[in-house]
PDB file of C-alpha atoms in Angstrom:
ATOM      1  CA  UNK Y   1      39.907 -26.132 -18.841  1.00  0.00           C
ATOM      2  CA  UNK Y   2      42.782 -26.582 -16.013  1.00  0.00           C
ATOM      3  CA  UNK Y   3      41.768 -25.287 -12.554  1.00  0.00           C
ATOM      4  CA  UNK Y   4      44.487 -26.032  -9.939  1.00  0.00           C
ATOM      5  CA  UNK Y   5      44.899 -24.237  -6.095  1.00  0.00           C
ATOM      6  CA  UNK Y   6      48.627 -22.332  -6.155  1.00  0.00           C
ATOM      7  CA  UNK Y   7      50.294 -19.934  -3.965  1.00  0.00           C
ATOM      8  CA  UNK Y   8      49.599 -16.402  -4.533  1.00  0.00           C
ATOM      9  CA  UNK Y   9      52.696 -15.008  -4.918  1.00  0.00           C
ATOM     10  CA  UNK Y  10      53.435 -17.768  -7.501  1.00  0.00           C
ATOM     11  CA  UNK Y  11      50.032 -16.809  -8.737  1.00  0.00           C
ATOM     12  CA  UNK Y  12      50.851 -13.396  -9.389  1.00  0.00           C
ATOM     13  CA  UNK Y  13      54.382 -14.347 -11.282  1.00  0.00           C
ATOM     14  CA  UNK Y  14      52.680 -16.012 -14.597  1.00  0.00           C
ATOM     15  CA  UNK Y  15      52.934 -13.919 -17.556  1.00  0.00           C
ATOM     16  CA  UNK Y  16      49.417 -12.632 -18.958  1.00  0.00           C
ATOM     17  CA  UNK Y  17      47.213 -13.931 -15.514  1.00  0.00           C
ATOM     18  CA  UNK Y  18      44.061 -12.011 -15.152  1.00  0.00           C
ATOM     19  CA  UNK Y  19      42.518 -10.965 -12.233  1.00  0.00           C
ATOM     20  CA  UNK Y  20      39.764  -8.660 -10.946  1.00  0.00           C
ATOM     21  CA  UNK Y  21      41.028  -4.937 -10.130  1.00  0.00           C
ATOM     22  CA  UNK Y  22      40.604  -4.340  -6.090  1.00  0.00           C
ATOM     23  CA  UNK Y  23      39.569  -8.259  -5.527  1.00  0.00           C
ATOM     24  CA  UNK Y  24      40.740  -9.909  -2.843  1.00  0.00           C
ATOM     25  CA  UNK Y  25      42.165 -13.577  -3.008  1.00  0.00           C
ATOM     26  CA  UNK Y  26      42.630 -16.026  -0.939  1.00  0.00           C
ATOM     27  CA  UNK Y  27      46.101 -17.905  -0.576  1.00  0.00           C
ATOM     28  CA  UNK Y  28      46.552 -19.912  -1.853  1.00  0.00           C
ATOM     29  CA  UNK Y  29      44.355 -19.046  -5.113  1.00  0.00           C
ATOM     30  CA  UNK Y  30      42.654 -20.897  -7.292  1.00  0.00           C
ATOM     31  CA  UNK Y  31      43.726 -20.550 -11.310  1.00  0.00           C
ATOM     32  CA  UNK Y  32      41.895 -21.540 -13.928  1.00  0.00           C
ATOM     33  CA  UNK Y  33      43.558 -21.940 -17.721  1.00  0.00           C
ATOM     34  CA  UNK Y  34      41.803 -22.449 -20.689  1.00  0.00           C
ATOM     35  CA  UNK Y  35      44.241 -24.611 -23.172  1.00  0.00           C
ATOM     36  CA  UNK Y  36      47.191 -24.797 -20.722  1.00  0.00           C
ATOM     37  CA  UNK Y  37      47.639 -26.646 -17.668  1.00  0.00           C
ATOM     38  CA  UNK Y  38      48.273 -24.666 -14.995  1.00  0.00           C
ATOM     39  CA  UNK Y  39      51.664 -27.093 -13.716  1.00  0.00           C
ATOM     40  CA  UNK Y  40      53.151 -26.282 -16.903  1.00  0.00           C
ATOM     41  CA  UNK Y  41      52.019 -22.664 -16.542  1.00  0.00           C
ATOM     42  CA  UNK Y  42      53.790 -22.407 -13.205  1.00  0.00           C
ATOM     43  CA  UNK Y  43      56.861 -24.363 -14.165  1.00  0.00           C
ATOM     44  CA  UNK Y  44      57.949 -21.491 -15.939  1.00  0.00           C
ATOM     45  CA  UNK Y  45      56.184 -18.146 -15.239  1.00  0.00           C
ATOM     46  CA  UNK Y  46      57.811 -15.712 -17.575  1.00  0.00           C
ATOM     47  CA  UNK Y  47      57.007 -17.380 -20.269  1.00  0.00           C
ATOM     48  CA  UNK Y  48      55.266 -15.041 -23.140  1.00  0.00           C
ATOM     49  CA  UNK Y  49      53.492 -17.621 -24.599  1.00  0.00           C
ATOM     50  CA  UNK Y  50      50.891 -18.014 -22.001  1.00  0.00           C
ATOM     51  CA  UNK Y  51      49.802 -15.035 -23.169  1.00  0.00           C
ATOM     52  CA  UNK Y  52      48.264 -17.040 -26.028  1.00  0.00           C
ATOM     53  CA  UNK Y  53      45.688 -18.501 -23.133  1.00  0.00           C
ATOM     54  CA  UNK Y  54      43.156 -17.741 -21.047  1.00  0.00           C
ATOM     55  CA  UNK Y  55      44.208 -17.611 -17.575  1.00  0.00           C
ATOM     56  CA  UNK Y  56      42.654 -16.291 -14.451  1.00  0.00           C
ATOM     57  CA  UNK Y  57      42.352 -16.059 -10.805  1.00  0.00           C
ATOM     58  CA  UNK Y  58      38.938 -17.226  -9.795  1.00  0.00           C
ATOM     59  CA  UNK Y  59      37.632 -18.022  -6.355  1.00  0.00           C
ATOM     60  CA  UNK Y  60      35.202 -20.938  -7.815  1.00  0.00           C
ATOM     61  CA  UNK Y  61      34.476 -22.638 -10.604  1.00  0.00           C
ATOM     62  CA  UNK Y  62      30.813 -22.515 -10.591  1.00  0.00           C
ATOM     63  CA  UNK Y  63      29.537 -25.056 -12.777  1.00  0.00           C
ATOM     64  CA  UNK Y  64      32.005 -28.648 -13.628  1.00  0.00           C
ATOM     65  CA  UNK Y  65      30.747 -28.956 -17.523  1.00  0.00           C
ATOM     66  CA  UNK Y  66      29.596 -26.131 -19.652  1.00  0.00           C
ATOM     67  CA  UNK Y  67      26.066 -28.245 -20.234  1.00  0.00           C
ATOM     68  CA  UNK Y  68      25.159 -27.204 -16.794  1.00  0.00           C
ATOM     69  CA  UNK Y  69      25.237 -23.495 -18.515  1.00  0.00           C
ATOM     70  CA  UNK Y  70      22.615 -24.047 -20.873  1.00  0.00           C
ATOM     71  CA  UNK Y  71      22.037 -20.358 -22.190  1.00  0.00           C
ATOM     72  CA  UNK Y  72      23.957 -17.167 -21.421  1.00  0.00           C
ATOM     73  CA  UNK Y  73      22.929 -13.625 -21.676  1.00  0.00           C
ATOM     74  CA  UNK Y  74      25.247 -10.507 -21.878  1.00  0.00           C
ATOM     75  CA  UNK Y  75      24.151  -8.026 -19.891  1.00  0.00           C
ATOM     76  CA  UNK Y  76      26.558  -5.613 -19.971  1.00  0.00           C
ATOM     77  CA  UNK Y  77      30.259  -4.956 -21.509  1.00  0.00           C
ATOM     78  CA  UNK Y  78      32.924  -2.743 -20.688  1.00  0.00           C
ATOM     79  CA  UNK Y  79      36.666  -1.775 -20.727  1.00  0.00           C
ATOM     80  CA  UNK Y  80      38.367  -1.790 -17.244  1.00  0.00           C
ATOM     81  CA  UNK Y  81      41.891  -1.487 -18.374  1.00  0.00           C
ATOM     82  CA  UNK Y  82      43.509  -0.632 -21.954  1.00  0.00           C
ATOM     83  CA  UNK Y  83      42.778  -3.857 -23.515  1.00  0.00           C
ATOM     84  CA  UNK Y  84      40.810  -5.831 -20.930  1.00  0.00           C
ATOM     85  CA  UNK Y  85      36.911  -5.999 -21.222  1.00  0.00           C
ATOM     86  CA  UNK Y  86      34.741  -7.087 -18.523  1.00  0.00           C
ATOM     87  CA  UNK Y  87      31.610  -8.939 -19.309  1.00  0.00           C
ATOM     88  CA  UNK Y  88      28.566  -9.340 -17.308  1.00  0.00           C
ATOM     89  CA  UNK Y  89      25.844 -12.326 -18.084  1.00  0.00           C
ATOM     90  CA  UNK Y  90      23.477 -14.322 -16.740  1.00  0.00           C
ATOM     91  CA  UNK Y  91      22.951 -18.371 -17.116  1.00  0.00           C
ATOM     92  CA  UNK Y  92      20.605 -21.225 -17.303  1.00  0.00           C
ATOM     93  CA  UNK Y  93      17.334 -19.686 -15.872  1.00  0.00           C
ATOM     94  CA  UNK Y  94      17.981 -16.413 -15.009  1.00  0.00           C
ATOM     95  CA  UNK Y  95      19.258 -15.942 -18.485  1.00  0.00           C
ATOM     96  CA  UNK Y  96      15.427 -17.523 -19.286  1.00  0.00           C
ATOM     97  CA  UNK Y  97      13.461 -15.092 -17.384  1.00  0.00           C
ATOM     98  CA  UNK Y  98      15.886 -11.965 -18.665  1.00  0.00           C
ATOM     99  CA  UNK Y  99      15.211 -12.976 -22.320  1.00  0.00           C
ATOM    100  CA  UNK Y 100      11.172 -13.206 -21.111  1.00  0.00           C
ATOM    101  CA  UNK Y 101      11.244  -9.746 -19.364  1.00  0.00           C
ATOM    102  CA  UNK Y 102      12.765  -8.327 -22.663  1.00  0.00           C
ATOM    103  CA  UNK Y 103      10.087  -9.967 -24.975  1.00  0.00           C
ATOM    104  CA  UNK Y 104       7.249  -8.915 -22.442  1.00  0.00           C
ATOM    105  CA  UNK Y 105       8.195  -5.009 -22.590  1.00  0.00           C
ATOM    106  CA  UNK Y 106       8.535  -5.629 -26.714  1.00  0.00           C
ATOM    107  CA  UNK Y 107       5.148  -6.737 -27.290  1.00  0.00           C
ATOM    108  CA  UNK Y 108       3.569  -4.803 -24.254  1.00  0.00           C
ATOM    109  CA  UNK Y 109       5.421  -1.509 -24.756  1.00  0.00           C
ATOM    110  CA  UNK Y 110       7.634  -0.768 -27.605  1.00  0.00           C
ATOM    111  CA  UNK Y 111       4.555  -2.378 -30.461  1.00  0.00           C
ATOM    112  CA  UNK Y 112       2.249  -0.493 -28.858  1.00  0.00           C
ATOM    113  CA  UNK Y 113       4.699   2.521 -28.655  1.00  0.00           C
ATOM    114  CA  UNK Y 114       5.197   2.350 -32.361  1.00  0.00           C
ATOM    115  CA  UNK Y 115       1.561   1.904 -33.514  1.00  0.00           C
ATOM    116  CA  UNK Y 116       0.739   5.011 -31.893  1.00  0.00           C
ATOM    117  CA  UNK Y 117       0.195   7.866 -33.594  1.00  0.00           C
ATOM    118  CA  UNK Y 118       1.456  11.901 -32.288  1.00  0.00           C
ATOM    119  CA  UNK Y 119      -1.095  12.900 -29.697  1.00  0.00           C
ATOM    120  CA  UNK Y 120      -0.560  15.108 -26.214  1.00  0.00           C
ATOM    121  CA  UNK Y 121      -2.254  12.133 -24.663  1.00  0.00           C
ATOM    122  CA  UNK Y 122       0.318   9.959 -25.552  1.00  0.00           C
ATOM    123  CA  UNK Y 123       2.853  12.128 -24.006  1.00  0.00           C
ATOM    124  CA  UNK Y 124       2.293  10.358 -20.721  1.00  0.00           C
ATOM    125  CA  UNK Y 125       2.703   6.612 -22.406  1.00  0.00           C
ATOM    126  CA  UNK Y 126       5.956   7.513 -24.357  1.00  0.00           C
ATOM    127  CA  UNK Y 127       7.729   8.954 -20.878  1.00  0.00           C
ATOM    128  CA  UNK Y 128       6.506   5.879 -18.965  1.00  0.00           C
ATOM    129  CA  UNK Y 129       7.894   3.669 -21.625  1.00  0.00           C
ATOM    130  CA  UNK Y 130      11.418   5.930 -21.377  1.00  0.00           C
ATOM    131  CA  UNK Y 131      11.622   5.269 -17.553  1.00  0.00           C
ATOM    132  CA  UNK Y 132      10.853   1.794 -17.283  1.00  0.00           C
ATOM    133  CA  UNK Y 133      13.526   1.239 -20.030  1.00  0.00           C
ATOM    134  CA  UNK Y 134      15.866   2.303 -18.142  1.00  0.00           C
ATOM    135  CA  UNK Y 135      15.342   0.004 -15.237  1.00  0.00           C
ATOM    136  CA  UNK Y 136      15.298  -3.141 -17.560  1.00  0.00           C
ATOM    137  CA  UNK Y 137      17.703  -5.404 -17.069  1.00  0.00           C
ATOM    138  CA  UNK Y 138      17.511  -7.349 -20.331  1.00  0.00           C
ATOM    139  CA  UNK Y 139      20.228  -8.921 -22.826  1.00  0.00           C
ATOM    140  CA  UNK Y 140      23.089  -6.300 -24.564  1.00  0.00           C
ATOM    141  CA  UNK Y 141      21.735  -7.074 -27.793  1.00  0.00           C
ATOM    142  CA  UNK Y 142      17.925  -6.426 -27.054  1.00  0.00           C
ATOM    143  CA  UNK Y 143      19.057  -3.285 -25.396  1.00  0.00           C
ATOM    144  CA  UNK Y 144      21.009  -1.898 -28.245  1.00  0.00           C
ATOM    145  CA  UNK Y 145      18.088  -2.723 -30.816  1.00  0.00           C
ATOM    146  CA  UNK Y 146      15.256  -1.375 -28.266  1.00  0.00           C
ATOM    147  CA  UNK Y 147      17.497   1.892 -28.264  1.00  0.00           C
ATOM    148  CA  UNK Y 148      17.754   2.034 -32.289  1.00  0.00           C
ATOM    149  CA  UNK Y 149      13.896   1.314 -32.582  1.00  0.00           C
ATOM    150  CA  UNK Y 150      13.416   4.037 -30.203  1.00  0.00           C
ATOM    151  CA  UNK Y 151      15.280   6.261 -31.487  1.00  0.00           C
ATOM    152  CA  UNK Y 152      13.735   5.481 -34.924  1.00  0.00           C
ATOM    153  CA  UNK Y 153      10.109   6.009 -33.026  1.00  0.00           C
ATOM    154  CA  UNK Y 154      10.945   9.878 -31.558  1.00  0.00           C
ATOM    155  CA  UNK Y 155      12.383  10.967 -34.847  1.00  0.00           C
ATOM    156  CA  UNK Y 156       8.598   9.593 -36.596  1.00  0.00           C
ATOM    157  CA  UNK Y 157       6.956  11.415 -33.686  1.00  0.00           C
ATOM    158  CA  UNK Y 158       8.862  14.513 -33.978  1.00  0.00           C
ATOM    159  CA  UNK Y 159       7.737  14.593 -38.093  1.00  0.00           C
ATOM    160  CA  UNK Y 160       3.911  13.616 -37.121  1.00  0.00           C
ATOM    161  CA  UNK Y 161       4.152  16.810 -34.540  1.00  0.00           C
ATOM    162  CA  UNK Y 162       5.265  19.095 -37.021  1.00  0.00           C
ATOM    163  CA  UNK Y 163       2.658  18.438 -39.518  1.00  0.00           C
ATOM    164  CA  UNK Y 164       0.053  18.489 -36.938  1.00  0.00           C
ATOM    165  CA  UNK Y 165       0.917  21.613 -36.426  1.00  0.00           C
ATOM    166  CA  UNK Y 166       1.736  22.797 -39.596  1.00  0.00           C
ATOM    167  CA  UNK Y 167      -1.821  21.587 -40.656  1.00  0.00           C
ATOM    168  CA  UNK Y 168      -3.588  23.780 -37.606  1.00  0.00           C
ATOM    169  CA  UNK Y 169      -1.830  26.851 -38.591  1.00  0.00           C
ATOM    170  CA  UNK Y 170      -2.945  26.532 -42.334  1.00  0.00           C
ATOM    171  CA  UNK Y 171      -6.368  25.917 -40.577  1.00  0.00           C
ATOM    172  CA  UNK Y 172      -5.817  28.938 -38.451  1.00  0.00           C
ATOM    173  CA  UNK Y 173      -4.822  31.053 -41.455  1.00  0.00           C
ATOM    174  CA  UNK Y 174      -7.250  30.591 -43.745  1.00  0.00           C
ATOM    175  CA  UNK Y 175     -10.400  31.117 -41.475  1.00  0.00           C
ATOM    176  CA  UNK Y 176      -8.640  34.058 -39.638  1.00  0.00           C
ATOM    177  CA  UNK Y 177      -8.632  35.802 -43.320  1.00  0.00           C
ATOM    178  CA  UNK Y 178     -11.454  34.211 -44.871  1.00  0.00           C
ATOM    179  CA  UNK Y 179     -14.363  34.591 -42.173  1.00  0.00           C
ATOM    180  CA  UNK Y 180     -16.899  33.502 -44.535  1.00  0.00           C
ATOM    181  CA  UNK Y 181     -15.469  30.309 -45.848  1.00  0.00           C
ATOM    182  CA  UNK Y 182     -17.334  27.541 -44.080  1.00  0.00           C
ATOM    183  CA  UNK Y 183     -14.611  24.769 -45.818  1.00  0.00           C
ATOM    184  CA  UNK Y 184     -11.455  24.267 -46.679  1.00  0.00           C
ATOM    185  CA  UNK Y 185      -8.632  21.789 -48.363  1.00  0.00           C
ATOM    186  CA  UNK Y 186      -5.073  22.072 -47.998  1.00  0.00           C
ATOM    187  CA  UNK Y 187      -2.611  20.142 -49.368  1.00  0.00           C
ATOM    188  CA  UNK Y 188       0.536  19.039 -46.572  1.00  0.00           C
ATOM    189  CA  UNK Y 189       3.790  17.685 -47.771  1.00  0.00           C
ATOM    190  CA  UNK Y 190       5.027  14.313 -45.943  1.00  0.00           C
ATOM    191  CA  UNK Y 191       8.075  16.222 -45.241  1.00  0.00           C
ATOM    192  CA  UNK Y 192       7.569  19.896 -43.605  1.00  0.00           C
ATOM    193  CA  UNK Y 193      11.287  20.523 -43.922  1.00  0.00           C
ATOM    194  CA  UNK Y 194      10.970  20.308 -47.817  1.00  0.00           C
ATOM    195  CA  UNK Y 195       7.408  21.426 -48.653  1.00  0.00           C
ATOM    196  CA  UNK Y 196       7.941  23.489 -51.777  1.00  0.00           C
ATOM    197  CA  UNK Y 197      10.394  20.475 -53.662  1.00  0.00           C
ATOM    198  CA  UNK Y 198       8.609  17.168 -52.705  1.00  0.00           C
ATOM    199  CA  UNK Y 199       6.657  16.058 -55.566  1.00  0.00           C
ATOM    200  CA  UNK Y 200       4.586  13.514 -53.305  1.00  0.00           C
ATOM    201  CA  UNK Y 201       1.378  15.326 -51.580  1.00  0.00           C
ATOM    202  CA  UNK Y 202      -1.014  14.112 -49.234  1.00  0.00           C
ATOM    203  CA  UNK Y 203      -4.439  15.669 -48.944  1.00  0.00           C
ATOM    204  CA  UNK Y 204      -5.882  16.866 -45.756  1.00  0.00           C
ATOM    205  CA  UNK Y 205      -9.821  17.508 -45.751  1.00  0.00           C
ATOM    206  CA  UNK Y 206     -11.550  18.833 -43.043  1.00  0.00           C
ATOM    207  CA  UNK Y 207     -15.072  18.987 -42.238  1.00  0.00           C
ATOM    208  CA  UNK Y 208     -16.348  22.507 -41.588  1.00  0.00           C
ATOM    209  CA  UNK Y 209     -17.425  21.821 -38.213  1.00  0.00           C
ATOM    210  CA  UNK Y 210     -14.472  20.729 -37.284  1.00  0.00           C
ATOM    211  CA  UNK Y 211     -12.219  23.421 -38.579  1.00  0.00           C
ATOM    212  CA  UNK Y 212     -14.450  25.869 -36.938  1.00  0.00           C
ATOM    213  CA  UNK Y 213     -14.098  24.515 -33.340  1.00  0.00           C
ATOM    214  CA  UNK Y 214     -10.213  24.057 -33.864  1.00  0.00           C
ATOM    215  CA  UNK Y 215      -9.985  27.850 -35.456  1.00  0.00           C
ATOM    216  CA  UNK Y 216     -11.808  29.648 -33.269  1.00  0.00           C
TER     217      UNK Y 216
END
């Protein structure tokens, strides 16, 4: 790495400098290369070749050896420009404690989130979970799984509600036109959207008590 201070109109002049859009710098700037020293860089500024590096304006090195990093976490990544992305990450401890905050609302939330099985009560738990989500500020990667597994959750959810459901109205049904039965077994495919092809059936008994106080 090659940091040196140079005028900013000089600055501007090398081929393939980066800078950040609306930023203000100072005069002169500070440039930082990686792979080409910045004298050679401003002995001749048209060149295309420094293209090749990476070379930016910067208003501090913050660190002198990249030991003093220790770990960094991407936060967040985005394009700015047609073919510039800017990344946003954390380092040494507050990389630490963004890595902890992501395993804490793993094991505290999501586990527990997926254990659980389709109940109104739950309602409350799963939109809690949604919300505080979206206030972490945790690692890119973590994000993007926590998302899939999610995701992967609410479509389970969705196919535990419908066969709740689909079991009450058999319930329903069958005491509504048999008001003498005091029992009854039904058999409930795994997958309501393909009840009448799936060879694999799961039965559902019911006590009588209990069918009578959720049918009438």
């Amino acid at each position: 790495m090659f940091p040196s201070d140079v005028t900013l109109s000089k600055a501007r002049e090398i081929e393939g400098v980066r800078a950040m859009f609306g930023e203000t710098y100072p005069d002169p700037v500070r440039v930082v290369s990686i792979g080409m020293a910045v004298d050679k860089l401003i002995s001749d500024v048209s060149t295309k070749d420094w293209w090749k590096y990476s070379i930016e304006f910067c208003r501090g090195t913050h660190v002198e050896r990249i030991g003093e990093i220790k770990e960094l976490t991407v936060l967040e990544e985005s394009g700015i420009a047609k073919g510039i992305r800017r990344i946003v990450a954390v380092t040494g401890q507050d990389a630490t404690e963004v890595r902890q905050i992501a395993n804490n609302f793993e094991r505290e939330r999501l586990v527990r989130l997926e254990r659980m099985s389709y109940s109104p009560e739950n309602e409350k738990f799963i939109k809690e979970t949604q919300a505080e989500f979206g206030k972490l500020t945790i690692s890119l990667l973590n994000k993007k799984a926590f998302v899939k597994r999610k995701d992967t959750h609410k479509q389970q959810k969705e196919t535990q509600k419908v066969q709740v459901n689909t079991a009450i109205n058999l319930v329903n049904t069958h005491f509504e036109q048999n008001t003498t039965s005091t029992s009854f077994v039904a058999k409930i495919s795994p997958k309501p959207s393909s009840m009448s092809h799936t060879r694999t059936k799961t039965k559902a008994y019911t006590s009588s008590a209990s069918i009578s106080q959720q049918a009438r």
